[in-house]
Coordinates of C-alpha atoms in Angstrom, one line a residue:
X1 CA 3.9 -13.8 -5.6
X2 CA 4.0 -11.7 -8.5
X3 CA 4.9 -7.8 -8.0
X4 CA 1.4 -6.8 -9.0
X5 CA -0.4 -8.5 -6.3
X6 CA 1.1 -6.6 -2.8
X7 CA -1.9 -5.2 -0.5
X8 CA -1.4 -5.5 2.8
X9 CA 1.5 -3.1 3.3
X10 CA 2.8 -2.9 6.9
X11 CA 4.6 0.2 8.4
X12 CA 6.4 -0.4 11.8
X13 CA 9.0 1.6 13.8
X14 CA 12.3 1.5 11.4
X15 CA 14.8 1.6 14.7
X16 CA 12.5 -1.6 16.5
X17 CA 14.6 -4.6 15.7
X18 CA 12.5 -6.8 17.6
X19 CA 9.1 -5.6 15.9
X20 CA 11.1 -6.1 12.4
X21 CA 12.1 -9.5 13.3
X22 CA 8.2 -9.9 14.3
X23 CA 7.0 -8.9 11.3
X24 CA 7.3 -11.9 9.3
X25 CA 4.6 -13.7 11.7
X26 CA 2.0 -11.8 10.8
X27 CA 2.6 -12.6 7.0
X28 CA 2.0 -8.8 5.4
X29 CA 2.9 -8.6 1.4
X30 CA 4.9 -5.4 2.3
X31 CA 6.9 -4.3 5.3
X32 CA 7.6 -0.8 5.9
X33 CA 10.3 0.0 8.3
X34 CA 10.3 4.0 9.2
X35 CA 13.0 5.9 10.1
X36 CA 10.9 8.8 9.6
X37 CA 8.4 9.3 12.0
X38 CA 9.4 6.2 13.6
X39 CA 12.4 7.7 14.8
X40 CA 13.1 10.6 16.9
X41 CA 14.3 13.5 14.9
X42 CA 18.1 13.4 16.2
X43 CA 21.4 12.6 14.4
X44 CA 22.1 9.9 17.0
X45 CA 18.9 8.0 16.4
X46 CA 18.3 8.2 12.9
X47 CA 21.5 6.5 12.8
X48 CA 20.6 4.2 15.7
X49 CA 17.6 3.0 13.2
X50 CA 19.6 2.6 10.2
X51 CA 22.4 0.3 11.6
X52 CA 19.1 -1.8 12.8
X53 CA 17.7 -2.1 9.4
X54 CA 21.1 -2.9 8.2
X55 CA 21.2 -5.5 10.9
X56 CA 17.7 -6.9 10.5
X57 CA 17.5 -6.5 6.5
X58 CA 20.6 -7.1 5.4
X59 CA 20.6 -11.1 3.7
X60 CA 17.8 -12.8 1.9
X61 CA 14.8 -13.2 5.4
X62 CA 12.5 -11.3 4.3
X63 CA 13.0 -12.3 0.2
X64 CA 12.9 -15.6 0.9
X65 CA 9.8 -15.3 2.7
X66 CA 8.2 -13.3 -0.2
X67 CA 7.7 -10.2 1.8
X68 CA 8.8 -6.8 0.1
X69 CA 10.7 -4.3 2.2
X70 CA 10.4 -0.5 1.4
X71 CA 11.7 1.3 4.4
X72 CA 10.4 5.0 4.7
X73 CA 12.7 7.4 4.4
X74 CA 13.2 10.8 5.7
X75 CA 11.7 13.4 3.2
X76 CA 14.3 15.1 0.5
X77 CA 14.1 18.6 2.4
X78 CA 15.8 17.8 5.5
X79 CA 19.4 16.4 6.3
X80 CA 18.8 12.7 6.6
X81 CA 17.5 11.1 3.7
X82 CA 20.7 11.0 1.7
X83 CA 22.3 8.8 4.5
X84 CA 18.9 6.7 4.7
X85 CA 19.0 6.0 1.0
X86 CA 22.9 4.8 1.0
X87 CA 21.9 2.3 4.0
X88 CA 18.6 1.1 1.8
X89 CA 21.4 0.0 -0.6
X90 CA 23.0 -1.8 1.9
X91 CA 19.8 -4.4 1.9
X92 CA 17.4 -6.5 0.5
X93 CA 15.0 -3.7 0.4
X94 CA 13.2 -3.3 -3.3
X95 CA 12.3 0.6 -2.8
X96 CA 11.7 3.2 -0.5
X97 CA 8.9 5.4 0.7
X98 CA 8.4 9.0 0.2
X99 CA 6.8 10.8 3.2
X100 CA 5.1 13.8 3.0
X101 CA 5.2 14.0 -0.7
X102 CA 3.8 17.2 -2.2
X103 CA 5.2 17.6 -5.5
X104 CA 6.7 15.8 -8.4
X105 CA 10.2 17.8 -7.8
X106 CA 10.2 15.7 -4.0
X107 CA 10.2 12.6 -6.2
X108 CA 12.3 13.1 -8.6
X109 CA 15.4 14.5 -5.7
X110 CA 14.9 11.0 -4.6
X111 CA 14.9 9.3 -7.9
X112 CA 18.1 10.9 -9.1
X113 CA 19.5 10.5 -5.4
X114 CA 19.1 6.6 -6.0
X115 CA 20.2 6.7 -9.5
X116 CA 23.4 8.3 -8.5
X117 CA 24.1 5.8 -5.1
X118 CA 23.2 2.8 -7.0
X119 CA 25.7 3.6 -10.0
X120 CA 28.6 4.6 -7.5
X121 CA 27.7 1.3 -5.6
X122 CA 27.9 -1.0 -8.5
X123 CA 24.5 -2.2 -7.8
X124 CA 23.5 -5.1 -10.0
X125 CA 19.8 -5.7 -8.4
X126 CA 16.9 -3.9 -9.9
X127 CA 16.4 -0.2 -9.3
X128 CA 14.4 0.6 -6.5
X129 CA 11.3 1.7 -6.7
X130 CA 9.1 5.1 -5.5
X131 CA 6.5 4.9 -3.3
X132 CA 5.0 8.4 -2.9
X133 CA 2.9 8.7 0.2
X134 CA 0.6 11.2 -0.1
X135 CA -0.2 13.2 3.6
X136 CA -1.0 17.1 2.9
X137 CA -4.2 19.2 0.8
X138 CA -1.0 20.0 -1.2
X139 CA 0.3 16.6 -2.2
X140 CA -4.0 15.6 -2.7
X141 CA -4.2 18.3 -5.1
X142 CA -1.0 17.5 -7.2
X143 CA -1.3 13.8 -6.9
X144 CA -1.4 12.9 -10.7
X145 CA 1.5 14.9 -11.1
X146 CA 3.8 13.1 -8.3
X147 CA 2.2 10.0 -9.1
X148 CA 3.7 10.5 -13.2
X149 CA 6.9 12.1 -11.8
X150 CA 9.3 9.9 -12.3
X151 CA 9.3 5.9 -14.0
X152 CA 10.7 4.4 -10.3
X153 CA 7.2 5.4 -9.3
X154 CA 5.2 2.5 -8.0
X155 CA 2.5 3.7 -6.5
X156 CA 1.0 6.1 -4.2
X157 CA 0.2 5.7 -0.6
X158 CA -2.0 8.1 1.5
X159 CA -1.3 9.2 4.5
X160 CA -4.9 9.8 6.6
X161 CA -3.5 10.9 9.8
X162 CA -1.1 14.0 8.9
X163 CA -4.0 14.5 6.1
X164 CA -6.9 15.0 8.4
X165 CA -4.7 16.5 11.2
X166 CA -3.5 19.3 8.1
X167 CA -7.3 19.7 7.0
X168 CA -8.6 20.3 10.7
X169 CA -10.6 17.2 10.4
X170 CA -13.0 16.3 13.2
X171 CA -12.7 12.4 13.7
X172 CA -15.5 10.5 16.0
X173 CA -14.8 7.0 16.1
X174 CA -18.6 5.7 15.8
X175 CA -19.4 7.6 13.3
X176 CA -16.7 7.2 10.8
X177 CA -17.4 3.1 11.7
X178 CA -21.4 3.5 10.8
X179 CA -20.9 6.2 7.8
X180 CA -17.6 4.6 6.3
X181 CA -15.3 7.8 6.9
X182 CA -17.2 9.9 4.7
X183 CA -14.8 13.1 6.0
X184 CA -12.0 11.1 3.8
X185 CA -14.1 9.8 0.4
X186 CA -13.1 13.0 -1.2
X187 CA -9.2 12.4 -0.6
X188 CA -9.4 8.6 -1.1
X189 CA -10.9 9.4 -4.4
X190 CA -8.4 11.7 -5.7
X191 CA -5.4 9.5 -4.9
X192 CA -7.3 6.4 -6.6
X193 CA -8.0 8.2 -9.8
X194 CA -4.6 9.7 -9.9
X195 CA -3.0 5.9 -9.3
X196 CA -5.6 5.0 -12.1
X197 CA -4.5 7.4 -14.4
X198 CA -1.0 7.3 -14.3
X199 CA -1.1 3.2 -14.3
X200 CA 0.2 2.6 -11.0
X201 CA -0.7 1.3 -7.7
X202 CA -3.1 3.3 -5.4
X203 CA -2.5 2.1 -1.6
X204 CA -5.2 3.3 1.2
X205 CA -4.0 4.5 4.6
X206 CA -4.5 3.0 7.6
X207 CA -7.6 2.1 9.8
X208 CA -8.3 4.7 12.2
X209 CA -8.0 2.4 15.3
X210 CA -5.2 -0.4 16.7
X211 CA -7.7 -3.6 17.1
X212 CA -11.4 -2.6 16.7
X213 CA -11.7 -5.7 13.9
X214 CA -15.5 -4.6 13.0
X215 CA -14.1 -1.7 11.9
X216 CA -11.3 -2.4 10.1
X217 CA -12.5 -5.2 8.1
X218 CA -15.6 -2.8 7.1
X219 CA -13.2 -0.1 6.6
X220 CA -10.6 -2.6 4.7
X221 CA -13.7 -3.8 2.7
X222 CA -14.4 0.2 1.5
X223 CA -11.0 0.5 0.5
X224 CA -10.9 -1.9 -1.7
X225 CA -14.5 -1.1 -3.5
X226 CA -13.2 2.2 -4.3
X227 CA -10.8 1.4 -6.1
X228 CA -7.2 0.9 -3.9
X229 CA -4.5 -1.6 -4.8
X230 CA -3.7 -1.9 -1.4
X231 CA -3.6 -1.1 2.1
X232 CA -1.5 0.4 5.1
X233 CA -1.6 -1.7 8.3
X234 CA -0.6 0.3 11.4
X235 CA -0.7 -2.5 13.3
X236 CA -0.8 -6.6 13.4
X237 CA -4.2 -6.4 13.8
X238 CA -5.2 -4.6 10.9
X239 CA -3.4 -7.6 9.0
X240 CA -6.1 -10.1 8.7
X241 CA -8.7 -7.1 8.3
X242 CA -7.5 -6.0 5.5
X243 CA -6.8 -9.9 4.1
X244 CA -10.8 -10.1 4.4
X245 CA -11.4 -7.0 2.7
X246 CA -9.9 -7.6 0.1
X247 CA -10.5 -11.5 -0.3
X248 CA -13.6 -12.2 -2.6
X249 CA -16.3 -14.7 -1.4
X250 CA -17.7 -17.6 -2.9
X251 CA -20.9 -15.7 -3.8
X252 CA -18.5 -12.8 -5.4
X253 CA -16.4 -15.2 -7.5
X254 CA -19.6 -17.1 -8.5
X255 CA -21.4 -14.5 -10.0
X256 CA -17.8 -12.6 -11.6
X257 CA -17.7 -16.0 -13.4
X258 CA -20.9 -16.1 -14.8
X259 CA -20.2 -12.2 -16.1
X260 CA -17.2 -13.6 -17.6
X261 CA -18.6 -16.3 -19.4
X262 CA -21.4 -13.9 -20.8
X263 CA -18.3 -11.9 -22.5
X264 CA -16.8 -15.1 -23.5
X265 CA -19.9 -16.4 -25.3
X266 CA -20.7 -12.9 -26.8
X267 CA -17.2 -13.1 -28.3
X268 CA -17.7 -16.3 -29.7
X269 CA -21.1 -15.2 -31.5
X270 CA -20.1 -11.9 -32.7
X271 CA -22.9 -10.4 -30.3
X272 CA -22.3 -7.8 -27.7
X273 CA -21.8 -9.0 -23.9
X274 CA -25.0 -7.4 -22.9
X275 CA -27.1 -10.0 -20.8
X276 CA -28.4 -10.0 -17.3
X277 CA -27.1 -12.3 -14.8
X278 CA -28.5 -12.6 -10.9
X279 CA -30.7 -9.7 -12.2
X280 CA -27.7 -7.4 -12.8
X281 CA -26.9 -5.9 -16.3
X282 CA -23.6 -6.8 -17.4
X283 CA -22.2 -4.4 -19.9
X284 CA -18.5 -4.6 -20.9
X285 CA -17.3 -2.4 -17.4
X286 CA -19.1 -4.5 -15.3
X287 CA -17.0 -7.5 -16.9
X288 CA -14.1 -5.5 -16.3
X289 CA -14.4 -5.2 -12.5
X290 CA -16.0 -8.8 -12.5
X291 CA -12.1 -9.9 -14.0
X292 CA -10.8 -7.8 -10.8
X293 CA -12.7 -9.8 -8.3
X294 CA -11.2 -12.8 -10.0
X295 CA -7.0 -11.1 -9.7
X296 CA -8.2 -10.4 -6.0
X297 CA -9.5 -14.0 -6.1
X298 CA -6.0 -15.3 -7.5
X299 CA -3.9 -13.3 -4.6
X300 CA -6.3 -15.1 -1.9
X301 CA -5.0 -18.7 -3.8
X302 CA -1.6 -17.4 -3.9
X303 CA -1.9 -16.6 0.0
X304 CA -3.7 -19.9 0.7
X305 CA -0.8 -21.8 -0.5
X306 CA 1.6 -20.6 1.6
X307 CA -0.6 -20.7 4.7
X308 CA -2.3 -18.0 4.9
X309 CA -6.2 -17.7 5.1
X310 CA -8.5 -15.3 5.2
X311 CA -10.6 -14.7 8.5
X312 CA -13.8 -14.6 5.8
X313 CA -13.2 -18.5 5.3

């Protein structure tokens, strides 16, 4: 799978061997092992958690299954992330995750921090890459900025539940399902046109619920219409949500077709691809999204060909 095409990005406890091990069943294009969060705030177990990723992550498993690992560190103001980043080094991982990101001087600490360790190592891999998850009003506000901060930077991830906790959000779980968590379009937004501007990939957070599957395929399937890359899965169950959100149906691909060909005939006749097809206009950025249907459309084939189908089909 190529390195564009990674959206279902799952975050598990980083100090859970057994729910590492798990991980590859569920078939996410991304695995995020915490050791933030997802371990208690002690010496002894932060470094409990990073002798299992060392343990769990340390050959070729999850790169021969074509499944990214970017384990979450610990953020660059307290004591732990240094230590995090030399045992990252220590296996297949292809980049880390930022917490709590809320300015472009948080990325680049951790960009020089893995410049240095990876020259002392003798490293030969690639340099790993950023991913700056975006949790506060602060990081919201500044996201274009940490989002250009530094080259590692893949892409941005946001964080809804330390977002709406910071913003005194008032969550009620029927009507964020009918309404399509309107309390969180302003947020999404920002951290999609940021991505967008900056060229790199905009990941949504996760579904505000463990295994309501009505609502996290309709919520998976709002994500991607405004604009995300990806998405966070919390849990296995959000898995094949979010693989139906983001997987095109026939009727989509049909009709994104038919918009292509319109440009590719207007190119041929030296007229402009201005026509109307099903009754819809089609103007040059209606193409455009109409060829982004068609990437989401080649992910779903890459995905079908090693197994995996979407609950859609």
């Amino acid at each position: 799978m190529s390195e564009d095409q990674r959206v279902i990005w799952m975050m598990m406890p980083g100090g859970d061997a057994s729910m590492i091990a798990k991980s590859l069943k569920y078939q996410p294009d991304v695995i995020i092992p915490c050791v933030e969060d997802g371990v208690q705030y002690t010496p002894e177990a932060k470094a409990a958690a990073r002798q299992v990723l060392i343990d769990e992550l340390g050959g070729t498993r999850f790169t021969d299954a074509d499944v990214l690992v970017y384990p979450r560190i610990n953020h660059p103001s307290g004591p732990y992330w240094r230590d995090d980043i030399e045992t990252v080094l220590r296996t297949e991982a292809s980049g880390v995750v930022i917490p709590k990101t809320e300015s472009a001087e948080d990325v680049r600490a951790v960009a020089e921090q893995l410049e240095a360790m990876e020259l002392a190592s003798g490293r030969s891999a690639a340099p790993l890459r950023i991913i700056a998850m975006i949790e506060t009003p602060k990081g919201v506000l500044r996201a274009e900025d940490i989002a250009a901060a530094h080259p590692r930077v893949r892409g941005v991830l946001f964080g809804r539940e330390d977002f709406s906790a910071a913003v005194g959000l008032m969550r009620r779980h029927e009507d964020s399902l009918r309404e399509g968590s309107p309390e969180l379009l302003y947020a999404r937004g920002a951290v999609v046109a940021a991505a967008q501007a900056v060229g790199v990939e905009a990941i949504d957070g996760a579904a505000f619920t463990l295994t309501d599957m009505d609502y996290i395929m309709k919520d998976a399937s709002l994500t991607a219409r405004l604009g995300f890359t990806g998405k966070l899965a919390a849990h296995p169950a959000h898995v094949k949500g979010i693989r139906w959100g983001f997987t095109p149906t026939d009727e989509d691909l049909q009709l994104a077709r038919q918009m292509v060909a319109v440009e590719s005939h207007a190119e041929e006749s030296g007229d402009a691809a201005v026509a109307g097809v099903a009754g819809l206009e089609v103007t040059p950025p209606v193409v455009a999204q109409a060829k982004l249907l068609l990437r989401r459309a080649e992910w779903a084939e890459q995905n079908a060909k090693r197994g995996i189908v979407s609950v859609a089909q």
